[in-house]
Coordinates of C-alpha atoms and ligand atoms in Angstrom, one line a residue:
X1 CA 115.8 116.2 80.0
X2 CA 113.8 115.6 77.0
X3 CA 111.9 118.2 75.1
X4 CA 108.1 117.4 74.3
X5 CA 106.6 116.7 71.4
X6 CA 104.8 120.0 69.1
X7 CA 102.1 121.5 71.1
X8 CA 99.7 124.4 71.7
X9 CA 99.0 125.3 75.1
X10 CA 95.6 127.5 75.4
X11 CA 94.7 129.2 78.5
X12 CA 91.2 130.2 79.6
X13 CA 91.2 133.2 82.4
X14 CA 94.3 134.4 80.6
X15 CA 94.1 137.9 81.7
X16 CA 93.7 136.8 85.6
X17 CA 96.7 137.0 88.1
X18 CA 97.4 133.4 87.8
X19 CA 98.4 133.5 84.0
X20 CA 100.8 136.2 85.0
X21 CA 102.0 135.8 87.8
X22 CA 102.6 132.2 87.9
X23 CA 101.7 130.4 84.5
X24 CA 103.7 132.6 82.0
X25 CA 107.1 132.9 84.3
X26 CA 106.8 129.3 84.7
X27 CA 106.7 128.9 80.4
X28 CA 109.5 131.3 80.3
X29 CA 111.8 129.7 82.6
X30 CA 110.2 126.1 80.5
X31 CA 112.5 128.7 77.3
X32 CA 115.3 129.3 79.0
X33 CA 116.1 125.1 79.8
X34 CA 115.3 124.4 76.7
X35 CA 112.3 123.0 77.6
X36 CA 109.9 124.1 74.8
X37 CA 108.7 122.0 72.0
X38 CA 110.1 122.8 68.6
X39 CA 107.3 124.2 67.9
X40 CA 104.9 126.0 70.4
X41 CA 102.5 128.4 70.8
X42 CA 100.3 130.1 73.6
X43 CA 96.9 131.2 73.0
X44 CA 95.5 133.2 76.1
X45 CA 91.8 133.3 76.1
X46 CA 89.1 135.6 78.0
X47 CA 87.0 137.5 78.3
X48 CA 88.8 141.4 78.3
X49 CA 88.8 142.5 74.8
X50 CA 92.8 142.4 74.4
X51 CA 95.1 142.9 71.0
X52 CA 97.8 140.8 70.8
X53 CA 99.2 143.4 71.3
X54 CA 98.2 144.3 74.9
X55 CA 98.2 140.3 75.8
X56 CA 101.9 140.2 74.8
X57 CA 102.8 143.3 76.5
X58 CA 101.1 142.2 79.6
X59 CA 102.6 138.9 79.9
X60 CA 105.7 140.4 79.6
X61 CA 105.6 142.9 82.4
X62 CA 104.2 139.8 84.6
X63 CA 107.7 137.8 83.7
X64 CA 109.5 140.5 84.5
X65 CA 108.1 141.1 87.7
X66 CA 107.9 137.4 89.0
X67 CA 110.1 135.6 87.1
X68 CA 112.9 134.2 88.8
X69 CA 114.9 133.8 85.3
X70 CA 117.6 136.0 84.2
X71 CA 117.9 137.0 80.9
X72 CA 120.3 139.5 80.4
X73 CA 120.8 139.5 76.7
X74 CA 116.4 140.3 76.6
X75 CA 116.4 138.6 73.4
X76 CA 114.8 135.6 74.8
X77 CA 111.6 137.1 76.4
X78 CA 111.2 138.3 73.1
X79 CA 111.4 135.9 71.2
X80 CA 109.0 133.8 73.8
X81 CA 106.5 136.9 73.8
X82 CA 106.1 136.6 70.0
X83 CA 105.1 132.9 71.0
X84 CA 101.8 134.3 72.9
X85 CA 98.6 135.8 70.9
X86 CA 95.0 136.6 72.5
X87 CA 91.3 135.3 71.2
X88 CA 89.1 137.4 73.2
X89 CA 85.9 134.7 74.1
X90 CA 83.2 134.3 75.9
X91 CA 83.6 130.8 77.8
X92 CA 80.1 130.2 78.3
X93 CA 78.8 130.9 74.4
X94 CA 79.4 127.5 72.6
X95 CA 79.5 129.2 69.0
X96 CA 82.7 131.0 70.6
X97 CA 84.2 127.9 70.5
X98 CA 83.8 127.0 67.2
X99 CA 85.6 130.2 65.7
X100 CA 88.5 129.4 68.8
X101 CA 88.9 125.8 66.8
X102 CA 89.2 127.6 63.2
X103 CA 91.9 130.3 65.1
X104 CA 93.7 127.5 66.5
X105 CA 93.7 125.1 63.8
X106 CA 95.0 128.0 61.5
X107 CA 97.8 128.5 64.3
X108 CA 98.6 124.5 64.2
X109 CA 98.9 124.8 60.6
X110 CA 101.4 128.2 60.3
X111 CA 103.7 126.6 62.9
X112 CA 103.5 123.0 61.6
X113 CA 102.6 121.8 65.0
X114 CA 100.8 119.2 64.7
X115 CA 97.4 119.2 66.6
X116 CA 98.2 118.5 70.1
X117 CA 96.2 120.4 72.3
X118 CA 96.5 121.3 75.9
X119 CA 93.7 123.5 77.3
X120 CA 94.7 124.9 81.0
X121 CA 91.0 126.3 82.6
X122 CA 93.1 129.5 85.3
X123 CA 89.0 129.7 85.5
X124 CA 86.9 130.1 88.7
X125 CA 86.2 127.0 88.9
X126 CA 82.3 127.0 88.3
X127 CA 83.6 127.9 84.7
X128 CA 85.3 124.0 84.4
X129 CA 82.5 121.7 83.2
X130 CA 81.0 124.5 81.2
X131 CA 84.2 124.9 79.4
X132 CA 84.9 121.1 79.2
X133 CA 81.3 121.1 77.3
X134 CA 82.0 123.4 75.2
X135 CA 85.2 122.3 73.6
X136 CA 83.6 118.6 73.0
X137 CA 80.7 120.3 71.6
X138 CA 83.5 122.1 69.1
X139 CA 85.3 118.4 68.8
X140 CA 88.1 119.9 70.2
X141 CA 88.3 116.9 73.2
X142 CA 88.5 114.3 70.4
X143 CA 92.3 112.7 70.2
X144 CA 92.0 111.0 67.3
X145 CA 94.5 113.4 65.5
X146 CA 96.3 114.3 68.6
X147 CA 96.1 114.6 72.4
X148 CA 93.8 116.7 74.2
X149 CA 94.7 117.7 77.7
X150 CA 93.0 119.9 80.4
X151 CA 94.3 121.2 83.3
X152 CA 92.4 122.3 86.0
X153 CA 93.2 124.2 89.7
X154 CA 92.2 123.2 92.5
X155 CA 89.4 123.6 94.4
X156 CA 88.3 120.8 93.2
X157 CA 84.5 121.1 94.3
X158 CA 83.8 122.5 97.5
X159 CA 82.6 119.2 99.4
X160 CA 82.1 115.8 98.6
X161 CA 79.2 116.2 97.0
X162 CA 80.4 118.9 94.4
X163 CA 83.3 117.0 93.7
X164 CA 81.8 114.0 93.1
X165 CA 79.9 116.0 90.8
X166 CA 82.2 118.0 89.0
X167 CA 84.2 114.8 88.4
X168 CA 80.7 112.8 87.1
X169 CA 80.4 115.9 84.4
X170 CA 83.9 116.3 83.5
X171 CA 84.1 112.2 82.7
X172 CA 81.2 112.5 80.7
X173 CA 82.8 114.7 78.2
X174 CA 86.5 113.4 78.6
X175 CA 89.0 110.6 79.9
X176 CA 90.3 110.7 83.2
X177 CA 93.9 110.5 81.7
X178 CA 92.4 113.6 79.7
X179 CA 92.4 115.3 83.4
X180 CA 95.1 116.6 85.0
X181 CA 94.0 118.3 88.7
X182 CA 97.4 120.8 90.0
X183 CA 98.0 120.4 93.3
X184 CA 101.1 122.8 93.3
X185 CA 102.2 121.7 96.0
X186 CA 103.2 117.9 94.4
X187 CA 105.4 120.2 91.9
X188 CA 107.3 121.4 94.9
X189 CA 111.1 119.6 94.6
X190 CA 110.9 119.1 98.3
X191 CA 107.7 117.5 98.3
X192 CA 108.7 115.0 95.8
X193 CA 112.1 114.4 97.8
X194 CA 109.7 112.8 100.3
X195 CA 110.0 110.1 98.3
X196 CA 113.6 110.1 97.3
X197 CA 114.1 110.3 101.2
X198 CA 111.8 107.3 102.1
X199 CA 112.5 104.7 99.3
X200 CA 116.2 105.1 97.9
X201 CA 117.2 105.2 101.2
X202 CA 117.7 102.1 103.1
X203 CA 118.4 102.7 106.5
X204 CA 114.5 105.1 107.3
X205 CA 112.1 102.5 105.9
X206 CA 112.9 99.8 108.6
X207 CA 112.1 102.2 110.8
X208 CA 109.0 104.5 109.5
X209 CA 106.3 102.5 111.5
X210 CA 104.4 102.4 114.1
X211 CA 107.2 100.4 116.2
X212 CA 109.9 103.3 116.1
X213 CA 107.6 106.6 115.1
X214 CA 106.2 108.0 117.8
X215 CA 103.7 110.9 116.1
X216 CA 104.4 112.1 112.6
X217 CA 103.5 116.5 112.5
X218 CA 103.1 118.4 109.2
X219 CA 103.1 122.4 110.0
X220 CA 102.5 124.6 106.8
X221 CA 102.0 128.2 107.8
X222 CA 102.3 131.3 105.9
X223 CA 103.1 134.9 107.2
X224 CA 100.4 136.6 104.7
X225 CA 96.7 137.3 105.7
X226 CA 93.9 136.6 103.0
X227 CA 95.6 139.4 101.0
X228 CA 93.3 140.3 97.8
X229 CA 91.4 136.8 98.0
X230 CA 88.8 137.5 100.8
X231 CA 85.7 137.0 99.1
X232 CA 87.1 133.8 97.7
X233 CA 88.9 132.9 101.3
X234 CA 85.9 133.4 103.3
X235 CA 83.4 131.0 101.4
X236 CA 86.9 128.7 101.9
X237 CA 88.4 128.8 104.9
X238 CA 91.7 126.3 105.4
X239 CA 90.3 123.4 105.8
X240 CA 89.2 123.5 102.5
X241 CA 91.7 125.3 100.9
X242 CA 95.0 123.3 102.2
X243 CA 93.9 120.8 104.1
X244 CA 91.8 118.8 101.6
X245 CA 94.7 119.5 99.0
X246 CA 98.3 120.4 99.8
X247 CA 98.1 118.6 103.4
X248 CA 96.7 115.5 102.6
X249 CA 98.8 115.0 99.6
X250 CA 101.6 115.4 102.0
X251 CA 99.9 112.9 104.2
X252 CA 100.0 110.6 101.2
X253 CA 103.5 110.9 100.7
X254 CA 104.8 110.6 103.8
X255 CA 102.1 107.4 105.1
X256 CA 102.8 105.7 102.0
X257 CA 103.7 102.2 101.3
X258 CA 106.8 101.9 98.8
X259 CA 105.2 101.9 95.3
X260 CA 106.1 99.0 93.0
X261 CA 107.6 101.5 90.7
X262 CA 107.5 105.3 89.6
X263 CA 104.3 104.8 86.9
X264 CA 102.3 107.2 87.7
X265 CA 98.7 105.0 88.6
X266 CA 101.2 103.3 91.1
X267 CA 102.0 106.0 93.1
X268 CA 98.7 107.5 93.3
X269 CA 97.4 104.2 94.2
X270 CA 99.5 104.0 97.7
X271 CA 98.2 107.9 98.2
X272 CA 94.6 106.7 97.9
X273 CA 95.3 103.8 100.3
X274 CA 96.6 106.3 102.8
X275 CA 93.4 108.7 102.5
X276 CA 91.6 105.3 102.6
X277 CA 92.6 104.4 105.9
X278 CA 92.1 107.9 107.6
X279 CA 89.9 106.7 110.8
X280 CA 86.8 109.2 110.2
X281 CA 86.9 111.6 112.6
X282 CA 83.1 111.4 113.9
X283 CA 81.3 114.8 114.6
X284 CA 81.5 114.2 118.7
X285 CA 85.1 114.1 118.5
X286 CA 85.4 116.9 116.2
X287 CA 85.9 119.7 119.5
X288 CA 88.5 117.3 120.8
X289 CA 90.6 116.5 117.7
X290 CA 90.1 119.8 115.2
X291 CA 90.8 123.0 116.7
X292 CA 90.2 125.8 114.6
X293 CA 90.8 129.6 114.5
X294 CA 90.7 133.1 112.9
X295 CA 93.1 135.2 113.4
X296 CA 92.9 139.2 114.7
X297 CA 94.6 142.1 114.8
X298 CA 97.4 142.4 116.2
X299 CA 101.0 144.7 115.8
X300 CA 103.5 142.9 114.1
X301 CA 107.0 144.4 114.1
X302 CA 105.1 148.2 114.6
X303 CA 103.0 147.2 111.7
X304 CA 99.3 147.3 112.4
X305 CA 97.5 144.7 110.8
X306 CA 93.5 143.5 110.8
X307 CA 91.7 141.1 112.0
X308 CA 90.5 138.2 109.3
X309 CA 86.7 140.1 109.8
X310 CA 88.2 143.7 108.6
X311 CA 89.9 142.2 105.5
X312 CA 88.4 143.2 102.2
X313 CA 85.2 140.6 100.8
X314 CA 85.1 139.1 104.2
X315 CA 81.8 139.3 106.4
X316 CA 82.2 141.3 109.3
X317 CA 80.3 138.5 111.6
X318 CA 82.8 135.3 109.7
X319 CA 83.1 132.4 111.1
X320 CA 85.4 131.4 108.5
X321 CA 88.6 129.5 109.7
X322 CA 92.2 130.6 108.6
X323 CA 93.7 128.6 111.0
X324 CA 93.3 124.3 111.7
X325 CA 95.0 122.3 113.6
X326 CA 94.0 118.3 113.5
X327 CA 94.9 115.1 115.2
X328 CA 93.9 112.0 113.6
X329 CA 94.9 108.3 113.2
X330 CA 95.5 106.0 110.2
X331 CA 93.9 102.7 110.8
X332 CA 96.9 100.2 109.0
X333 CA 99.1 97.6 109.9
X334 CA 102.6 100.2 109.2
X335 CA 100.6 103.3 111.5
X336 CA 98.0 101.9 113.9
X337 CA 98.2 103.9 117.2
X338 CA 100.4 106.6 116.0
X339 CA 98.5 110.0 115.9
X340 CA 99.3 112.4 113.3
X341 CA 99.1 115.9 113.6
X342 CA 98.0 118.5 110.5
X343 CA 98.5 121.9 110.9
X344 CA 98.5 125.4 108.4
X345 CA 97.1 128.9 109.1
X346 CA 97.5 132.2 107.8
X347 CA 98.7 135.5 109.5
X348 CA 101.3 133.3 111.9
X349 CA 105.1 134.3 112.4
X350 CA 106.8 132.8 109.0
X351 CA 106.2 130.9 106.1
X352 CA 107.4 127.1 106.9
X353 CA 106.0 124.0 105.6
X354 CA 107.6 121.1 107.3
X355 CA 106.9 117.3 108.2
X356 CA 108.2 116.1 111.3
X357 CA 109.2 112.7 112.4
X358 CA 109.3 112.5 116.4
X359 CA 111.1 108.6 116.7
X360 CA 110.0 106.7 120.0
X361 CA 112.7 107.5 122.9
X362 CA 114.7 104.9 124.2
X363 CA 113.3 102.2 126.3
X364 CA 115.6 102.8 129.0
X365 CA 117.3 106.3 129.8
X366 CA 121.1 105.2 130.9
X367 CA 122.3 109.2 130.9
X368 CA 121.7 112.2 132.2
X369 CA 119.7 114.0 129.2
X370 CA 119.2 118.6 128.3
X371 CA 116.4 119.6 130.6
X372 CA 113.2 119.1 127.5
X373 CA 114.9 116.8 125.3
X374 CA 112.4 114.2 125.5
X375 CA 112.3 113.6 122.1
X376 CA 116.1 112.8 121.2
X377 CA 115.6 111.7 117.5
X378 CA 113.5 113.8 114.8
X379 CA 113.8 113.5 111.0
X380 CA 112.4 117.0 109.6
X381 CA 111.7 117.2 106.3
X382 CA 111.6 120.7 105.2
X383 CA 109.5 122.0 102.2
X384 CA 109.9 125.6 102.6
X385 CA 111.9 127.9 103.0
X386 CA 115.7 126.9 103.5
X387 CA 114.8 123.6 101.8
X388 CA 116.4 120.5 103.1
X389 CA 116.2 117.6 105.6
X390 CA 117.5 117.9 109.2
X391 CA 118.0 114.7 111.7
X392 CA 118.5 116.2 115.3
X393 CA 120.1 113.1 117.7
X394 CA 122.3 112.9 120.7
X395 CA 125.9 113.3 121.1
X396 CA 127.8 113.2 124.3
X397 CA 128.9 116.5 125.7
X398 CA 132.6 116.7 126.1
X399 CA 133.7 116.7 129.7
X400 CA 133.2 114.4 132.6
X401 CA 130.2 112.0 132.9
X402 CA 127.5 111.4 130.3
X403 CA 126.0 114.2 129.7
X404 CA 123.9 114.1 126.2
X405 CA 123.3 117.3 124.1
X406 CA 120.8 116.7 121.3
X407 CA 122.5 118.0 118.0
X408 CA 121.9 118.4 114.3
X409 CA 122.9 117.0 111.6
X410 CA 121.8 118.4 107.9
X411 CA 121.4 119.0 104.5
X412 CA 120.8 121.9 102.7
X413 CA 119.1 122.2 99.1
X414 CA 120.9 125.5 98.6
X415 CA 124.3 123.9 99.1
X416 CA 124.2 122.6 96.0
X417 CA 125.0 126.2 94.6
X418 CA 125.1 124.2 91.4
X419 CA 121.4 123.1 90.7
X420 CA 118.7 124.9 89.8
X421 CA 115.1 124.1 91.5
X422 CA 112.6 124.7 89.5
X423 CA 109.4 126.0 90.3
X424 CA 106.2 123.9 91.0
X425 CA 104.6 125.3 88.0
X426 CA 107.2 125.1 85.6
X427 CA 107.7 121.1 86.6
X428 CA 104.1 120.1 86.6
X429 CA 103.7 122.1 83.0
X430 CA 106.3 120.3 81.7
X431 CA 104.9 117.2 83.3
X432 CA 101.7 117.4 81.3
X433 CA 103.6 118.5 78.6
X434 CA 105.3 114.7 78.3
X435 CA 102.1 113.4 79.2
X436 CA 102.8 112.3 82.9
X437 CA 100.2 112.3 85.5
X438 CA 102.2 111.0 88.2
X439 CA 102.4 114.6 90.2
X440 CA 98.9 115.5 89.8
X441 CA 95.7 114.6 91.9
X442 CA 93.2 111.8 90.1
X443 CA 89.9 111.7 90.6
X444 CA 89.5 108.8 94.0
X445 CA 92.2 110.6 95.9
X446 CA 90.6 114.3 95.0
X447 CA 87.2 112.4 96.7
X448 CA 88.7 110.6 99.6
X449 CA 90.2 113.5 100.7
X450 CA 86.9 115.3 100.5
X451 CA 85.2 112.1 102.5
X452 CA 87.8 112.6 105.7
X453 CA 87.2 116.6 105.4
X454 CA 82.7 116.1 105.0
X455 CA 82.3 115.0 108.6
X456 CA 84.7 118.2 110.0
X457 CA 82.5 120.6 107.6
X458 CA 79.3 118.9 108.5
X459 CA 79.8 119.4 112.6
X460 CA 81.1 123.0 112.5
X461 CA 78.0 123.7 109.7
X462 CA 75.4 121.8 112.2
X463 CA 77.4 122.6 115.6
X464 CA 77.0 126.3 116.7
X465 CA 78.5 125.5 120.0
X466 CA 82.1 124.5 118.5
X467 CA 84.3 127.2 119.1
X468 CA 86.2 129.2 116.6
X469 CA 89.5 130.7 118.3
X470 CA 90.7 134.5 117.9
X471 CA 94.4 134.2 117.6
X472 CA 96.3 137.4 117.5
X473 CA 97.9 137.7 113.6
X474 CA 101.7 137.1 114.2
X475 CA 101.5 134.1 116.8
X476 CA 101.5 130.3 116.1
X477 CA 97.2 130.2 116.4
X478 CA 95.4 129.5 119.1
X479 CA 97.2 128.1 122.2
X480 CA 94.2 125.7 122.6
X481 CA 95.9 123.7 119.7
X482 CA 98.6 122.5 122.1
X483 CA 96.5 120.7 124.3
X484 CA 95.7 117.8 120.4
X485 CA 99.0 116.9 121.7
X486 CA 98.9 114.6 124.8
X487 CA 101.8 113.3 127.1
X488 CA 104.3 115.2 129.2
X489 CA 106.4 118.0 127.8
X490 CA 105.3 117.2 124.5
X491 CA 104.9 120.4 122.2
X492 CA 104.3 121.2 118.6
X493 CA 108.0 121.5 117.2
X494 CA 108.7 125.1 116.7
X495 CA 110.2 125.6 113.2
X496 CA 112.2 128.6 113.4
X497 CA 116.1 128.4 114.3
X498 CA 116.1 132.3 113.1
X499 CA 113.5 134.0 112.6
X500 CA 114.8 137.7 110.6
X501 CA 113.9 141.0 112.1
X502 CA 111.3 140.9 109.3
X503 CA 109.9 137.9 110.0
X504 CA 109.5 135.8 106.8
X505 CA 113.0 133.7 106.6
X506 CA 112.6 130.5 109.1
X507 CA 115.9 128.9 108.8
X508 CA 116.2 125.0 109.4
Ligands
BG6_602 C1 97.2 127.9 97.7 C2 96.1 128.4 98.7 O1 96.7 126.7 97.2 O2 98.4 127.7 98.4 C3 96.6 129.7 99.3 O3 94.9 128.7 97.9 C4 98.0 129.5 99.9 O4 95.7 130.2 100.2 C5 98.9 128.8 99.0 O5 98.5 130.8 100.3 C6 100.2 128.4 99.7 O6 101.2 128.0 98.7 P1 102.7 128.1 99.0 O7 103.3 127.5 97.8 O8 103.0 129.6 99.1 O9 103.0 127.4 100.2

């Protein structure tokens, strides 16, 4: 792989648990490919009054606890932490910004970098336009001696309307191609192997429509409650923080027609057709086709744990959701008729994110099939954990007659002892890096997506009589969520082969 060209990255929020724990292991592991520019540097900006000193020492201790790098020799993180330096700011003061242009200009100049900018906003993200503002007010969003590249984190607004608006203010002051929205969950390998699966393969894509698929179901659901985050969670809730996002994009992926080639307009371009041609779910049907639920407290392996309404920053009367399950239909020629089935929740028994293909059985049954295995032929593509792709058909049982077991046949990414995945992060850094958009979200998908979600917020915001669900915290959410899928012995797929005594390995 190529190394980019010279650069400085700058980070506002830099002393926040993002920059830490995710940003700066992600960098480091950028140092130990050999992944860095020539010539690089990281400024961390924030508020906290911090010496280089204490950034540096920081940022180190945050490698070393969540970086998955080894570096026995030490001299690397060293020579990587000398990289990093602090300018203590205050984001909203414009004349801030000004002495933040003469500190990084300066820096440009001792390293011979060049003036390539990248400015990554780990900011709430009411800080994003104001930030934006500022660094055109300083002329630091002009490219006429080198790019200028912002990174922002998702959420991306809160509804439609704020979206719409945060991407009205952030075009005023900079390019689209300027922008470059993470969705980490398009950094994930396995998510991008979505692709790989569908379109270098010849023998799925006769089959991946509505003649041969029977329902399509994409299950992301995490072991963890809302953690440290429930004052943010609770003004959230998950249809707003991975449905909108992480789900959709998944949607995208998995829905889309084969792009003409990997540029990145081209591929976003089939996502947006996708969100496009979501049929609007209208607030009647809302009841019937989005079930959602919060989860209680429950025992969990002898481990107490609370309910969503006792977790720190939420209100004790919430009616926040941490669970959603939806059905809903693309109106096209490849998926018309074929429901599709979303679901992700917190507090349930594992971490798995999966997408399921349920194939059509065959017209005719000539043998005597498992008691249940209606479903013969599934295609499962699994993003987390035990990453890999599973096709589960039937075989003939040895013996007399015809009996049929349904078996598996699969692949597993850790097989390949030999290749390191990287992390979503440190791909979609180095993404920007070189320049390439094609992995993050662009304006018209970011606001379809929030034009299928507006209708669900709207009815449970106007409906009082649309039910949240109690779910007890380590089961699969609220049983209520079976009934989305219709016809005889037909079930959500239940991801877990093993499930470890301590709950949070799901084999595939
Ligand atoms: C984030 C959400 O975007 O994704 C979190 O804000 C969620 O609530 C996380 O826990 C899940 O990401 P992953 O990579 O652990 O599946």
């Amino acid at each position: 792989m190529e190394k980019p060209g010279n650069l400085i990255l700058v980070i506002f929020g830099a002393s926040g648990d993002l920059t830490s724990r995710k940003l700066m292991p992600a960098i480091f592991s950028l140092k130990m490919q050999k992944l860095l520019p020539e010539k690089f540097a990281v400024i961390g900006c924030g508020r906290t009054e911090f010496s280089d000193t204490d950034f540096r020492s920081r940022m180190k201790e945050g490698i070393l606890s969540f970086s998955e790098e080894k570096d026995p020799e030490g001299f690397l993180i060293d020579e990587f932490i000398g990289s990093l330096s602090y300018f203590s700011i205050d984001s909203t003061k414009a004349s801030d910004y000004i002495k933040l242009k003469e500190g990084l200009y300066k820096k440009a100049k001792e390293l011979d970098a060049g003036e390539n900018f990248i400015f990554y906003m780990a900011t709430p993200p009411s800080m994003y336009s104001k930030i934006a503002e500022n660094l055109h007010r300083a002329g630091l969003a002009d490219q006429s001696a080198g790019f200028r590249r912002f990174i922002i984190e998702k959420p991306f607004g809160y509804d439609l309307g704020s979206g719409m608006e945060l991407n009205r203010k952030l075009h005023e002051l900079i390019t689209e191609e300027q922008i470059y929205r993470i969705d980490h969950y398009l950094g994930k390998e396995t998510v991008q192997n979505v692709l790989v699966t569908r379109f270098a393969n010849g023998i799925f894509e006769p089959l991946w429509n509505r003649n041969y698929i029977h329902r399509v179901e994409i299950t992301s659901a995490e072991s963890i409650g809302v953690e440290e985050r429930g004052g943010y969670y609770d003004s959230s809730g998950a249809l707003r923080d991975m449905v909108q996002n992480h789900l959709l994009q998944m949607v995208g992926l998995t829905a889309m027609e084969p792009p003409s080639s990997l540029e990145s307009n081209s591929i976003r371009n089939e996502v947006l057709k996708v969100l496009q041609s979501l049929q609007p779910i209208q607030a009647a049907d809302v009841p019937g086709q989005v079930i959602r639920g919060q989860y209680t407290g429950s025992t969990i392996r002898g481990k107490c744990v609370p309910g969503y309404r006792y977790e720190k920053g939420v209100a004790e009367d919430s009616r926040t959701e941490t669970y959603v399950a939806i059905k809903f239909f693309i109106n096209n020629w490849r998926w018309g008729g074929v429901p599709f089935y979303i679901r992700t929740g917190k507090r349930l028994p594992t971490r798995v994110t999966e997408i399921v293909i349920h194939f059509k059985k065959t017209p005719h049954h000539l043998f005597q099939r498992e008691v249940g295995n209606l479903n013969s032929n599934q295609l499962i593509i699994r993003i987390q954990p035990d990453e890999g792709i599973l096709m589960k058909f039937d075989m003939k049982e040895p013996g007399a007659g015809f009996n049929v077991k349904n078996v598996n046949m699969d692949f597993h990414y850790k097989d390949l002892a030999d290749v390191r995945v990287p992390s979503a992060y440190e791909r979609l850094l180095y993404d920007v890096m070189m320049g390439d958009s094609t992995l993050f979200s662009r304006d018209d998908v970011v606001e379809t997506a929030w034009k299928f979600v507006e209708p669900i917020q709207k009815a449970w915001a106007n409906d009082p009589e649309i039910k949240i669900y109690g779910y007890p915290s380590g089961t699969w959410g609220p049983s209520v969520s079976n009934d989305l899928i219709e016809g005889c012995g037909l079930a959500w797929r239940y991801p877990c082969k093993n499930l470890s005594d301590d709950g949070l390995y799901c084999e595939l």
